[in-house]
CSV table of C-alpha atoms in Angstrom, one decimal:
chain,number,residue,atom,x,y,z
I,13,MET,CA,0.0,0.0,0.0
I,14,PRO,CA,1.7,3.3,-1.1
I,15,LEU,CA,2.1,6.1,1.4
I,16,SER,CA,-0.7,8.6,1.2
I,17,SER,CA,0.4,11.7,-0.8
I,18,THR,CA,-1.7,13.9,1.5
I,19,ALA,CA,-0.1,12.5,4.6
I,20,MET,CA,3.3,12.8,3.1
I,21,ASP,CA,2.7,16.4,2.0
I,22,HIS,CA,1.7,17.3,5.6
I,23,ALA,CA,4.7,15.4,7.0
I,24,ASN,CA,7.0,17.2,4.7
I,25,GLY,CA,5.6,20.3,6.3
I,26,ALA,CA,4.8,22.7,3.4
I,27,GLU,CA,2.2,24.6,5.4
I,28,MET,CA,3.7,24.1,8.8
I,29,VAL,CA,7.2,25.2,7.7
I,30,SER,CA,6.0,28.4,6.1
I,31,ARG,CA,4.3,29.5,9.3
I,32,ALA,CA,7.1,28.4,11.6
I,33,ASN,CA,9.8,30.1,9.5
I,34,ALA,CA,7.8,33.3,9.2
I,35,GLN,CA,7.7,33.8,13.0
I,36,PRO,CA,10.0,31.2,14.6
I,37,ALA,CA,9.8,32.9,18.0
I,38,SER,CA,6.0,33.1,18.1
I,39,LEU,CA,4.2,30.1,19.5
I,40,PRO,CA,0.8,31.0,18.0
I,41,SER,CA,2.3,30.8,14.5
I,42,MET,CA,2.8,27.1,15.1
I,43,VAL,CA,0.3,25.9,17.7
I,44,ASP,CA,-3.4,26.3,17.7
I,45,PRO,CA,-3.8,28.8,20.6
I,46,ARG,CA,-7.2,27.3,21.6
I,47,PHE,CA,-5.8,24.0,22.5
I,48,LEU,CA,-2.9,23.0,24.7
I,49,PRO,CA,-0.6,19.9,24.3
I,50,HIS,CA,-1.7,16.6,25.8
I,51,VAL,CA,1.2,15.0,27.7
I,52,TRP,CA,2.0,12.2,30.1
I,53,LEU,CA,4.8,10.1,31.4
I,54,TRP,CA,4.5,6.4,32.0
I,55,THR,CA,6.9,3.8,33.6
I,56,ASP,CA,6.6,0.1,34.0
I,57,GLN,CA,9.4,-0.3,36.6
I,58,ASP,CA,12.6,1.1,38.0
I,59,GLY,CA,11.7,4.6,36.8
I,60,PRO,CA,12.4,7.8,38.7
I,61,SER,CA,9.7,8.5,41.3
I,62,GLY,CA,8.4,11.5,39.3
I,63,TRP,CA,8.1,9.6,36.0
I,64,THR,CA,4.3,9.6,36.0
I,65,GLY,CA,1.5,12.1,35.5
I,66,GLY,CA,0.4,14.5,32.8
I,67,GLY,CA,-2.6,16.2,31.3
I,68,ALA,CA,-3.4,19.1,29.0
I,69,PHE,CA,-1.8,22.2,30.5
I,70,GLY,CA,0.3,25.3,29.8
I,71,PRO,CA,2.2,27.6,29.4
I,72,MET,CA,4.7,26.3,26.8
I,73,LEU,CA,8.3,26.8,26.1
I,74,VAL,CA,9.6,26.4,22.5
I,75,LEU,CA,13.3,25.9,22.2
I,76,ARG,CA,15.0,28.0,19.6
I,77,GLY,CA,18.4,28.5,21.0
I,78,VAL,CA,20.7,27.7,23.9
I,79,GLU,CA,19.4,30.7,26.0
I,80,ASP,CA,15.9,29.1,26.1
I,81,LEU,CA,17.2,26.2,28.3
I,82,ALA,CA,17.6,28.6,31.2
I,83,ARG,CA,13.8,28.8,31.6
I,84,LEU,CA,13.7,25.1,32.6
I,85,ASP,CA,15.5,25.9,35.8
I,86,SER,CA,12.5,27.7,37.3
I,87,PRO,CA,8.7,27.7,36.9
I,88,PRO,CA,6.9,30.2,34.6
I,89,GLU,CA,6.3,33.7,36.0
I,90,GLY,CA,3.5,33.7,38.6
I,91,ILE,CA,3.9,30.0,39.6
I,92,GLU,CA,5.6,29.2,42.9
I,93,PRO,CA,8.5,26.7,42.9
I,94,GLY,CA,7.3,23.2,43.8
I,95,HIS,CA,3.9,23.6,42.3
I,96,GLY,CA,4.4,21.7,39.1
I,97,ARG,CA,7.0,20.7,36.5
I,98,TRP,CA,8.1,21.1,32.9
I,99,ILE,CA,7.4,18.1,30.7
I,100,GLY,CA,8.6,17.9,27.1
I,101,TRP,CA,11.3,16.9,24.7
I,102,CYS,CA,14.4,18.0,22.8
I,103,SER,CA,15.0,17.0,19.2
I,104,TYR,CA,18.3,15.4,18.3
I,105,GLU,CA,19.1,18.4,16.1
I,106,PHE,CA,19.1,20.7,19.2
I,107,GLY,CA,22.5,19.1,19.9
I,108,LYS,CA,23.8,20.9,16.8
I,109,ILE,CA,22.7,24.2,18.4
I,110,LEU,CA,24.5,23.4,21.6
I,111,GLU,CA,27.6,22.2,19.7
I,112,LEU,CA,27.9,24.2,16.4
I,113,LYS,CA,30.9,22.2,15.2
I,114,ALA,CA,28.7,19.1,15.0
I,115,ALA,CA,26.7,20.4,12.0
I,116,THR,CA,28.1,20.0,8.5
I,117,PRO,CA,27.4,22.0,5.4
I,118,GLY,CA,24.2,20.8,3.9
I,119,GLY,CA,23.7,18.0,6.4
I,120,ALA,CA,20.9,15.5,6.6
I,121,ARG,CA,17.7,16.4,4.8
I,122,GLN,CA,15.2,18.3,6.9
I,123,ASP,CA,12.0,16.8,5.5
I,124,ARG,CA,9.8,16.5,8.6
I,125,ARG,CA,10.4,20.0,10.1
I,126,TRP,CA,10.0,19.0,13.8
I,127,PRO,CA,10.7,21.9,16.3
I,128,LEU,CA,14.0,21.8,18.2
I,129,GLY,CA,12.1,21.2,21.4
I,130,ILE,CA,8.8,21.8,23.2
I,131,PHE,CA,8.0,21.8,26.9
I,132,THR,CA,4.7,22.5,28.7
I,133,TYR,CA,4.4,23.4,32.4
I,134,VAL,CA,2.2,20.9,34.3
I,135,ALA,CA,0.9,22.7,37.3
I,136,ARG,CA,-0.8,19.6,38.9
I,137,GLY,CA,-0.7,15.8,38.7
I,138,ASP,CA,2.8,15.8,40.1
I,139,ALA,CA,2.2,13.0,42.6
I,140,LYS,CA,2.7,9.4,41.5
I,141,GLY,CA,-0.4,8.1,39.8
I,142,VAL,CA,-2.2,11.5,40.0
I,143,GLY,CA,-3.6,13.1,36.9
I,144,PRO,CA,-6.6,13.3,34.6
I,145,ASP,CA,-7.8,10.5,32.5
I,146,ILE,CA,-7.4,11.4,28.8
I,147,GLY,CA,-9.8,9.7,26.6
I,148,GLY,CA,-9.8,6.5,28.6
I,149,PHE,CA,-6.1,6.3,29.1
I,150,ALA,CA,-5.2,6.5,32.8
I,151,ILE,CA,-2.2,8.7,33.4
I,152,GLY,CA,0.7,6.7,34.9
I,153,LYS,CA,-0.4,3.3,33.7
I,154,PRO,CA,-1.4,1.9,30.3
I,155,GLY,CA,-4.3,-0.1,31.4
I,156,THR,CA,-5.6,-2.9,29.2
I,157,PRO,CA,-6.7,-2.8,25.6
I,158,GLU,CA,-10.3,-2.8,26.9
I,159,SER,CA,-9.9,0.1,29.4
I,160,GLY,CA,-10.1,2.7,26.7
I,161,GLY,CA,-13.6,1.8,25.7
I,162,GLU,CA,-14.0,2.7,22.0
I,163,ARG,CA,-10.4,4.2,21.8
I,164,THR,CA,-9.1,1.1,20.0
I,165,ARG,CA,-9.2,2.1,16.3
I,166,PHE,CA,-6.0,2.9,14.4
I,167,ASP,CA,-4.5,1.7,11.2
I,168,ILE,CA,-0.8,1.6,10.2
I,169,GLY,CA,0.2,1.1,6.5
I,170,PRO,CA,3.3,-1.0,5.5
I,171,LEU,CA,6.6,0.5,6.7
I,172,ARG,CA,9.3,1.4,4.2
I,173,SER,CA,12.9,2.3,5.0
I,174,ASN,CA,14.1,5.7,3.7
I,175,THR,CA,17.4,4.0,2.8
I,176,GLY,CA,16.6,0.3,2.3
I,177,ARG,CA,19.0,-2.5,3.1
I,178,GLU,CA,21.5,-1.5,0.4
I,179,GLY,CA,21.5,2.1,1.4
I,180,TYR,CA,21.9,1.4,5.1
I,181,CYS,CA,24.7,-1.1,4.5
I,182,GLU,CA,26.5,1.4,2.3
I,183,ALA,CA,26.3,4.0,5.0
I,184,VAL,CA,27.6,1.5,7.6
I,185,SER,CA,30.5,0.5,5.2
I,186,ARG,CA,31.5,4.1,4.9
I,187,VAL,CA,31.6,4.5,8.6
I,188,ILE,CA,33.6,1.4,9.1
I,189,GLY,CA,36.1,2.8,6.6
I,190,LEU,CA,36.4,6.0,8.6
I,191,ILE,CA,36.9,4.0,11.8
I,192,HIS,CA,39.7,2.0,10.2
I,193,ALA,CA,41.3,5.3,9.0
I,194,GLY,CA,41.4,6.5,12.6
I,195,ASP,CA,38.8,9.2,12.0
I,196,VAL,CA,36.4,8.0,14.7
I,197,PHE,CA,35.9,5.1,17.1
I,198,GLN,CA,32.1,4.5,17.0
I,199,VAL,CA,29.1,6.0,15.2
I,200,ASN,CA,25.4,5.2,15.7
I,201,VAL,CA,23.8,4.9,12.2
I,202,THR,CA,20.1,5.0,11.8
I,203,HIS,CA,17.4,4.7,9.2
I,204,ARG,CA,13.7,5.6,9.2
I,205,LEU,CA,10.7,3.3,8.7
I,206,SER,CA,7.6,5.2,7.5
I,207,GLY,CA,4.0,4.3,6.8
I,208,THR,CA,0.6,5.9,6.8
I,209,PHE,CA,-1.3,6.3,10.1
I,210,ARG,CA,-5.0,6.9,10.5
I,211,GLY,CA,-7.1,6.8,13.7
I,212,ASP,CA,-6.4,7.2,17.4
I,213,ALA,CA,-2.9,7.9,18.4
I,214,LEU,CA,-3.9,7.7,22.1
I,215,ALA,CA,-5.2,4.1,21.6
I,216,PHE,CA,-2.0,3.3,19.7
I,217,ALA,CA,0.1,4.8,22.6
I,218,ARG,CA,-1.8,2.8,25.1
I,219,GLU,CA,-1.3,-0.5,23.2
I,220,MET,CA,2.4,0.2,22.7
I,221,MET,CA,2.9,1.0,26.3
I,222,ARG,CA,1.2,-2.2,27.3
I,223,ARG,CA,3.3,-4.2,24.9
I,224,ALA,CA,6.7,-2.5,25.4
I,225,SER,CA,6.4,-1.9,29.1
I,226,PRO,CA,9.0,1.0,28.8
I,227,ARG,CA,10.8,2.2,31.8
I,228,TYR,CA,10.7,5.8,30.5
I,229,GLY,CA,7.7,6.1,28.3
I,230,GLY,CA,5.9,9.3,27.3
I,231,TYR,CA,3.3,10.8,25.0
I,232,PHE,CA,3.2,14.4,23.7
I,233,GLU,CA,0.6,15.6,21.3
I,234,LEU,CA,0.9,19.1,19.8
I,235,PRO,CA,-2.2,20.6,18.1
I,236,MET,CA,-1.2,22.9,15.2
I,237,GLU,CA,-3.2,25.5,13.3
I,238,ASP,CA,-5.2,24.6,10.2
I,239,GLY,CA,-5.9,21.1,11.3
I,240,LEU,CA,-2.3,19.9,11.5
I,241,LYS,CA,-0.8,18.2,14.6
I,242,ARG,CA,2.0,16.0,15.7
I,243,ALA,CA,2.5,13.3,18.4
I,244,VAL,CA,5.6,11.8,20.0
I,245,VAL,CA,5.1,8.3,21.4
I,246,SER,CA,8.3,7.4,23.3
I,247,LEU,CA,8.7,3.8,24.4
I,248,SER,CA,12.3,4.2,25.6
I,249,PRO,CA,14.0,1.7,27.9
I,250,GLU,CA,17.1,4.0,28.3
I,251,LEU,CA,17.7,6.6,31.0
I,252,PHE,CA,19.7,9.6,29.7
I,253,PHE,CA,20.1,11.0,33.2
I,254,GLU,CA,18.3,11.5,36.5
I,255,PHE,CA,19.3,14.4,38.7
I,256,ASN,CA,18.5,14.9,42.3
I,257,ALA,CA,18.7,18.7,43.0
I,258,ALA,CA,18.7,18.2,46.8
I,259,THR,CA,21.7,15.9,46.9
I,260,GLY,CA,23.4,16.8,43.6
I,261,GLU,CA,23.5,13.2,42.6
I,262,ILE,CA,23.2,12.4,38.9
I,263,VAL,CA,23.1,9.0,37.2
I,264,THR,CA,23.1,7.9,33.6
I,265,ARG,CA,22.5,4.4,32.2
I,266,PRO,CA,23.7,4.0,28.6
I,267,MET,CA,22.6,1.0,26.5
I,268,LYS,CA,24.7,-0.6,23.8
I,269,GLY,CA,24.1,-4.1,22.5
I,270,THR,CA,20.8,-5.7,21.6
I,271,ARG,CA,19.6,-9.3,21.0
I,272,PRO,CA,16.2,-10.8,20.4
I,273,GLY,CA,14.6,-12.0,23.6
I,274,THR,CA,14.5,-15.6,22.2
I,275,SER,CA,18.3,-15.8,22.2
I,276,ASP,CA,20.7,-16.8,24.9
I,277,PRO,CA,21.7,-13.6,26.9
I,278,ALA,CA,25.1,-15.1,27.5
I,279,GLY,CA,25.9,-14.4,23.9
I,280,LEU,CA,25.4,-10.7,24.4
I,281,MET,CA,27.3,-10.7,27.7
I,282,THR,CA,30.4,-12.2,26.0
I,283,ALA,CA,30.2,-10.5,22.6
I,284,ALA,CA,33.5,-8.6,22.1
I,285,LYS,CA,31.9,-6.1,19.6
I,286,ASP,CA,29.0,-5.2,21.9
I,287,ARG,CA,31.4,-4.9,24.9
I,288,ALA,CA,33.6,-2.5,23.0
I,289,GLU,CA,30.5,-0.4,22.1
I,290,LEU,CA,29.4,0.0,25.7
I,291,ASP,CA,32.9,0.6,27.1
I,292,MET,CA,33.4,3.5,24.7
I,293,ILE,CA,30.1,5.1,25.5
I,294,ILE,CA,30.6,4.7,29.3
I,295,ASP,CA,33.9,6.5,28.9
I,296,LEU,CA,32.2,9.2,26.8
I,297,MET,CA,29.5,9.7,29.4
I,298,ARG,CA,32.1,10.0,32.2
I,299,ASN,CA,33.8,12.7,30.2
I,300,ASP,CA,30.5,14.6,29.6
I,301,LEU,CA,29.5,14.4,33.3
I,302,GLY,CA,32.9,15.7,34.2
I,303,ARG,CA,31.9,19.0,32.7
I,304,VAL,CA,29.3,19.6,35.5
I,305,CYS,CA,30.3,17.2,38.3
I,306,ARG,CA,32.6,17.7,41.3
I,307,TYR,CA,36.2,16.5,40.9
I,308,GLY,CA,36.6,12.9,41.9
I,309,SER,CA,32.8,12.2,42.3
I,310,ILE,CA,32.3,10.3,39.1
I,311,SER,CA,32.2,6.5,39.3
I,312,VAL,CA,31.2,3.5,37.1
I,313,ALA,CA,28.5,1.8,39.2
I,314,ALA,CA,28.0,-1.0,36.6
I,315,ARG,CA,30.4,-1.6,33.7
I,316,ARG,CA,28.0,-4.1,32.0
I,317,ARG,CA,24.8,-5.9,32.9
I,318,ILE,CA,22.2,-7.7,30.7
I,319,GLU,CA,18.6,-6.6,31.2
I,320,SER,CA,15.3,-7.8,29.7
I,321,HIS,CA,13.2,-5.2,28.0
I,322,ALA,CA,10.2,-4.8,25.7
I,323,SER,CA,8.2,-7.3,27.8
I,324,GLY,CA,10.9,-9.9,27.3
I,325,GLY,CA,11.2,-9.2,23.5
I,326,LEU,CA,14.8,-7.9,23.7
I,327,TRP,CA,18.0,-8.3,25.7
I,328,GLN,CA,19.9,-5.1,26.3
I,329,ALA,CA,23.5,-4.5,27.6
I,330,VAL,CA,23.4,-1.6,30.1
I,331,GLY,CA,26.1,0.4,32.0
I,332,GLU,CA,25.7,2.9,34.8
I,333,VAL,CA,27.7,6.0,35.7
I,334,LYS,CA,27.1,8.2,38.7
I,335,GLY,CA,28.4,11.6,39.9
I,336,ARG,CA,27.7,14.5,42.1
I,337,VAL,CA,26.9,17.8,40.3
I,338,ARG,CA,28.8,21.0,41.4
I,339,GLU,CA,26.9,23.4,43.6
I,340,GLY,CA,24.9,26.0,41.6
I,341,VAL,CA,24.6,23.8,38.5
I,342,GLY,CA,21.0,23.3,37.2
I,343,VAL,CA,19.3,21.3,34.6
I,344,ALA,CA,20.0,23.8,31.8
I,345,GLU,CA,23.8,23.6,32.3
I,346,ILE,CA,23.6,19.8,32.6
I,347,LEU,CA,21.8,19.6,29.2
I,348,ARG,CA,24.3,21.9,27.6
I,349,ALA,CA,27.1,19.6,28.9
I,350,VAL,CA,25.7,16.2,28.0
I,351,PHE,CA,23.1,16.5,25.2
I,352,PRO,CA,22.7,14.5,23.0
I,353,ALA,CA,23.4,11.2,24.6
I,354,GLY,CA,26.6,9.5,23.6
I,355,SER,CA,24.8,6.2,23.1
I,356,ILE,CA,23.0,7.5,20.0
I,357,THR,CA,26.0,9.5,18.6
I,358,GLY,CA,29.2,7.7,19.0
I,359,ALA,CA,32.7,8.6,20.0
I,360,PRO,CA,34.3,11.1,19.9
I,361,LYS,CA,30.9,12.8,20.0
I,362,VAL,CA,31.4,15.8,17.8
I,363,ARG,CA,33.1,13.9,15.0
I,364,ALA,CA,30.4,11.2,15.3
I,365,MET,CA,27.7,13.8,14.9
I,366,GLN,CA,29.4,15.2,11.9
I,367,ILE,CA,29.5,11.8,10.2
I,368,ILE,CA,25.8,11.1,11.1
I,369,ASP,CA,24.9,14.4,9.4
I,370,ASP,CA,26.8,13.2,6.3
I,371,VAL,CA,25.7,9.6,6.0
I,372,GLU,CA,22.1,9.6,7.2
I,373,ALA,CA,19.3,10.4,4.7
I,374,ALA,CA,17.2,12.6,6.9
I,375,GLN,CA,17.2,14.5,10.2
I,376,ARG,CA,16.1,12.6,13.3
I,377,GLY,CA,13.8,15.0,15.0
I,378,PRO,CA,12.6,14.0,18.5
I,379,TYR,CA,14.0,10.5,17.8
I,380,CYS,CA,17.4,10.1,19.6
I,381,GLY,CA,16.7,13.4,21.4
I,382,CYS,CA,15.4,13.3,25.0
I,383,PHE,CA,11.9,13.3,26.6
I,384,GLY,CA,11.3,13.9,30.3
I,385,TYR,CA,10.6,16.4,33.0
I,386,VAL,CA,12.1,19.0,35.3
I,387,ASP,CA,10.3,19.1,38.6
I,388,GLY,CA,9.5,21.9,41.0
I,389,THR,CA,12.7,21.3,43.1
I,390,GLY,CA,15.0,21.6,40.1
I,391,GLY,CA,15.5,17.9,39.8
I,392,ALA,CA,15.0,16.2,36.5
I,393,ALA,CA,14.9,12.9,34.6
I,394,PHE,CA,15.1,12.4,30.8
I,395,ASN,CA,15.1,9.3,28.6
I,396,VAL,CA,17.1,8.8,25.5
I,397,SER,CA,14.4,8.8,22.9
I,398,ILE,CA,15.1,5.5,21.2
I,399,ARG,CA,12.1,3.2,20.4
I,400,THR,CA,10.1,6.4,19.7
I,401,VAL,CA,7.2,6.8,17.2
I,402,LEU,CA,6.6,10.1,15.5
I,403,ILE,CA,3.2,10.9,14.0
I,404,SER,CA,2.6,14.0,11.7
I,405,GLY,CA,-0.6,14.9,9.9
I,406,THR,CA,-4.1,16.2,10.0
I,407,GLY,CA,-6.7,16.0,12.7
I,408,ARG,CA,-9.0,18.3,14.7
I,409,ALA,CA,-7.3,19.9,17.7
I,410,ASP,CA,-10.4,19.4,19.8
I,411,GLN,CA,-10.2,15.7,19.3
I,412,PRO,CA,-7.1,14.5,21.2
I,413,GLY,CA,-5.4,11.6,19.6
I,414,ILE,CA,-7.4,11.5,16.4
I,415,PHE,CA,-5.4,11.7,13.2
I,416,GLU,CA,-7.3,11.7,9.9
I,417,ASP,CA,-4.4,11.4,7.5
I,418,ALA,CA,-0.9,11.2,8.8
I,419,VAL,CA,2.5,9.6,8.4
I,420,LEU,CA,4.1,7.4,11.1
I,421,ASP,CA,7.9,7.4,11.5
I,422,TYR,CA,9.8,4.8,13.5
I,423,SER,CA,13.6,5.1,13.2
I,424,VAL,CA,16.0,2.4,14.2
I,425,GLY,CA,19.8,2.2,14.4
I,426,ALA,CA,22.9,0.4,15.5
I,427,GLY,CA,26.3,1.3,17.0
I,428,ILE,CA,29.0,0.8,14.4
I,429,VAL,CA,32.6,-0.1,15.5
I,430,ALA,CA,35.6,-1.6,13.7
I,431,GLU,CA,34.3,-5.1,14.0
I,432,SER,CA,30.8,-4.4,12.6
I,433,ASP,CA,29.3,-6.3,9.8
I,434,PRO,CA,26.9,-4.2,7.7
I,435,GLU,CA,24.4,-7.0,7.2
I,436,SER,CA,24.3,-7.9,10.9
I,437,GLU,CA,23.8,-4.3,11.8
I,438,TRP,CA,20.9,-4.1,9.4
I,439,ARG,CA,19.3,-7.1,10.9
I,440,GLU,CA,19.8,-5.7,14.4
I,441,THR,CA,17.9,-2.5,13.4
I,442,LEU,CA,14.9,-4.7,12.2
I,443,ASP,CA,14.9,-6.5,15.5
I,444,LYS,CA,14.3,-3.2,17.2
I,445,ALA,CA,11.2,-2.6,15.0
I,446,SER,CA,9.6,-5.9,16.1
I,447,ILE,CA,7.4,-3.9,18.6
I,448,LEU,CA,5.2,-2.8,15.6
I,449,SER,CA,4.9,-6.3,14.1
I,450,ASP,CA,1.3,-6.9,15.3
I,451,HIS,CA,0.1,-3.8,13.5
I,452,THR,CA,2.1,-3.5,10.2
I,453,VAL,CA,4.8,-5.1,8.1
I,454,ILE,CA,8.2,-3.9,6.7
I,455,VAL,CA,8.2,-4.0,2.9
I,456,ASP,CA,10.4,-2.8,0.1
I,457,VAL,CA,13.8,-3.1,1.9
I,458,GLY,CA,15.9,-2.7,-1.3
I,459,SER,CA,18.0,0.4,-2.0
I,460,ARG,CA,16.1,3.7,-1.8
I,461,ARG,CA,19.0,6.2,-2.0
């Protein structure tokens, strides 16, 4: 089934881009002022204590530059500290605003035109499990497929890769050549699977949360003017960082190495290639945290452990790095120091980002960015936005979740090191797309470049 031309036109953003570019600093030029975003955070287990709650609230913060991050360190004017929190996301491309050297001339194609980042201030629903029920989806828990009443109808067309197998393997081979030339040690290379979406994104999110059981899941729907809107459905298993403002403690848990849940986890534990990937990213995250942490406070709490994720569908290799942030450092400075996460860039980070800009076919948007919250005390928790679905298209702003004609994007990637085999890396990316297998198929995997 071919992609809907109407959906793809909206996803390419012809109308949205003209408005956003005309007044990039003006929120009403992008967002329908009559309707606020719908947001929530959901965790299955082992999530930060604040990783629940949500609703339809305001005001909003649109990230346009580095200076906008400072607003995350305090509530909006007129709201007392401790009476709410910011919830939102940063696109991967915001990292190229924080580190200008990471961008290359031309760079990856900007065909979806996602904002650099959006946050909304949630002034209630802060306590665990507290929050309104949005269309039958209880905040803080996904419920069962029946719990949403009639909110069960959605349709996803066949997914097609924007590179195909040949294009992806070609990009991986180019990266391997750069690694052997001593230009870089590791690069995370991704491709995007896209198909049509029609129906209820809230029902889709509920079903995906139930199936994936993410530790750091979230939903953010942004109504636009003229019947356009976007939704981010993050099913991430990976913690970017959790920061306790009272104690100064910060922890990050990078993931590198994936196997199907049907395989023997011992194979992942002993795999030299996967071990090398994680070791490099742990060292990178130690270096990034060193920009904001007290001298001598950084430690590797876990060099490597194997965890079951996606309701047993995947094995993941996970590390853990801890530190204590210097006095006076807030969330804005932490994000400036560590974003984007090393696990989805590579090492060295800036050179890896330059290579990503060169070899990938399109910009990533919220995928591989971060999604989370900054609470009323100045503490924060963000995921690494892998396993994240992006929906762009048409739908009435007064009907939360409903998309009439849209495109769904689900990007997948793999960490490339000197020992990588392009075909194996391609297969690993498809393993990560298995979460959608009950609702669609992947077709046309030949070259598309």
